[in-house]
């Protein structure tokens, strides 16, 4: 009896050690794998270092479960190596998603891409005939950073003998007109939506 | 020879529009290498359903400008009795002075060399505020404007929002 107990104990210690070593290698493999790859080609892929999912996958889950936080979705996808199915099952089982740690920093583009294209699929049916002004004049970046935009005032009217400067001035004025109109409408929306404070 | 005159005149108009732009209007050649194609932005007049909107339009000038008027075409969607569904604008100031098939426009309303791009754009702005349903370019829009004003205004406002990506 005692010998068999000893045997069991002697087996479990090396097997534990084996599991630990194996675990270490698996850990190393997952962590260092993508890193060594990006070291090789640092140019474009380095911005997405270590990310194991695509924005499309995030969009897919965000569409199924709009109540979920995008960051949490990305964190879960990141940990299960981009398995949409695993994340979906997890949510459906009622386990919910772990909150993403603050150190988890997905690229900003991942956070913003879907929130706009996903919400108005109904209006896109009428849209393709004419692109909106934001698309037409390539103002997407300026729309998103509207805080900065406010600092710049519209260029003063004037005339320069430099052809390029003139063209630029006209372009700036156009952009400013469009952005100002958009801001105004958004402000109006905000006023209309907020209940009057009394 | 004539196109030289036209270029000079267009350049002068461009200069004065850039130096002293009218409220709610910006206009100039798409590319200064070709002064005969312009792009303009017109702000929707206040107190109208077009308020808050920005409407881009293209102006194409003939080689004998200013003897003949340019053609003007809205580039985005705009629902208006005097704008064809393809965006082409139909107002008297854009009609050549000679012929008036409908005989209701007085000569002073129509194009003449003493008019200008600025006057066209201002006329178009007031056209937005006050549609003329006597000679509708967009019959559907004219009917709606006459008979179902609320629906008309709603449609215009929705277009404005869409055009600003909201």
Coordinates of C-alpha atoms in Angstrom, one line a residue, chain A residues 10-145:
Chain A
X10 CA 6.9 10.1 -7.4
X11 CA 4.9 10.1 -10.6
X12 CA 3.0 13.3 -9.9
X13 CA 6.0 15.4 -9.2
X14 CA 7.8 14.8 -12.5
X15 CA 4.5 15.0 -14.4
X16 CA 3.8 18.3 -12.7
X17 CA 7.3 19.5 -13.7
X18 CA 6.6 18.3 -17.2
X19 CA 3.3 20.2 -17.4
X20 CA 5.0 23.3 -16.1
X21 CA 7.8 23.0 -18.7
X22 CA 5.3 22.3 -21.5
X23 CA 3.2 25.2 -20.3
X24 CA 6.3 27.4 -20.4
X25 CA 7.1 26.5 -23.9
X26 CA 3.5 27.0 -25.1
X27 CA 3.6 30.4 -23.4
X28 CA 6.9 31.2 -25.0
X29 CA 5.6 30.1 -28.4
X30 CA 2.5 32.2 -28.3
X31 CA 4.1 35.3 -27.0
X32 CA 7.3 35.3 -28.9
X33 CA 5.9 33.9 -32.2
X34 CA 4.3 37.1 -33.4
X35 CA 7.0 39.3 -32.0
X36 CA 9.8 37.6 -33.8
X37 CA 7.8 37.9 -37.0
X38 CA 7.2 41.6 -36.6
X39 CA 10.9 42.1 -35.9
X40 CA 11.6 40.7 -39.3
X41 CA 9.2 43.0 -41.1
X42 CA 8.9 46.1 -39.0
X43 CA 7.4 48.4 -41.6
X44 CA 3.7 48.0 -41.8
X45 CA 2.7 45.1 -39.6
X46 CA 4.5 46.5 -36.6
X47 CA 1.6 48.8 -35.9
X48 CA -0.6 45.8 -35.2
X49 CA 2.0 44.0 -33.1
X50 CA 0.7 41.0 -31.4
X51 CA -2.9 41.5 -32.4
X52 CA -4.5 38.2 -33.3
X53 CA -7.8 39.4 -34.8
X54 CA -9.1 41.6 -37.6
X55 CA -11.4 44.5 -37.4
X56 CA -13.9 42.5 -39.4
X57 CA -14.1 40.0 -36.6
X58 CA -14.7 42.7 -34.1
X59 CA -17.4 44.1 -36.3
X60 CA -19.0 40.8 -36.7
X61 CA -19.4 40.3 -32.9
X62 CA -20.3 43.9 -32.3
X63 CA -23.1 43.5 -34.7
X64 CA -24.4 40.4 -33.0
X65 CA -24.1 41.9 -29.5
X66 CA -24.2 45.7 -29.8
X67 CA -24.4 46.0 -26.0
X68 CA -20.8 44.8 -25.7
X69 CA -17.9 47.0 -25.2
X70 CA -15.7 47.0 -28.3
X71 CA -12.5 46.9 -26.2
X72 CA -13.7 43.9 -24.3
X73 CA -14.6 42.1 -27.6
X74 CA -11.1 42.8 -28.8
X75 CA -9.5 41.6 -25.6
X76 CA -11.4 38.3 -25.8
X77 CA -10.6 37.9 -29.5
X78 CA -7.0 38.7 -28.7
X79 CA -6.8 36.0 -26.1
X80 CA -8.5 33.3 -28.1
X81 CA -6.5 34.1 -31.2
X82 CA -9.3 35.6 -33.2
X83 CA -11.9 32.9 -32.8
X84 CA -15.2 34.6 -33.4
X85 CA -17.0 31.3 -32.5
X86 CA -15.3 31.0 -29.1
X87 CA -16.2 34.6 -28.2
X88 CA -19.7 34.2 -29.4
X89 CA -20.2 31.0 -27.4
X90 CA -18.8 32.6 -24.4
X91 CA -21.3 35.4 -24.6
X92 CA -24.2 33.1 -25.4
X93 CA -23.3 30.9 -22.4
X94 CA -23.9 33.9 -20.2
X95 CA -20.3 34.1 -19.0
X96 CA -19.9 37.5 -20.4
X97 CA -16.5 39.0 -21.4
X98 CA -13.7 40.0 -19.1
X99 CA -13.1 43.7 -19.1
X100 CA -10.0 44.6 -21.1
X101 CA -7.0 45.6 -18.9
X102 CA -5.9 49.2 -19.3
X103 CA -2.6 48.0 -20.7
X104 CA -4.4 46.5 -23.7
X105 CA -4.1 49.1 -26.4
X106 CA -5.6 48.1 -29.8
X107 CA -5.0 50.6 -32.6
X108 CA -7.5 53.5 -32.6
X109 CA -8.7 52.5 -36.1
X110 CA -10.0 49.3 -34.7
X111 CA -12.1 51.2 -32.2
X112 CA -13.7 53.6 -34.6
X113 CA -14.1 51.6 -37.9
X114 CA -17.3 49.9 -37.1
X115 CA -19.3 52.3 -35.0
X116 CA -20.2 54.3 -38.1
X117 CA -20.6 51.7 -40.9
X118 CA -22.5 49.3 -38.7
X119 CA -25.2 51.6 -37.5
X120 CA -26.6 53.1 -40.7
X121 CA -26.9 50.2 -43.1
X122 CA -30.5 51.3 -43.7
X123 CA -29.5 54.7 -45.0
X124 CA -26.7 53.4 -47.2
X125 CA -29.3 52.0 -49.6
X126 CA -30.2 55.6 -50.6
X127 CA -26.7 56.9 -50.4
X128 CA -24.6 55.3 -53.1
X129 CA -26.1 57.6 -55.8
X130 CA -24.2 60.6 -54.5
X131 CA -21.4 60.4 -51.9
X132 CA -21.8 62.8 -49.0
X133 CA -19.7 65.9 -48.7
X134 CA -17.4 64.4 -46.1
X135 CA -16.5 61.6 -48.5
X136 CA -16.4 63.9 -51.5
X137 CA -13.9 66.3 -50.0
X138 CA -12.0 63.7 -48.0
X139 CA -12.9 65.2 -44.6
X140 CA -13.2 62.0 -42.6
X141 CA -10.0 62.7 -40.6
X142 CA -11.1 66.3 -39.9
X143 CA -14.6 65.3 -38.8
X144 CA -13.2 62.9 -36.3
X145 CA -10.8 65.4 -34.8

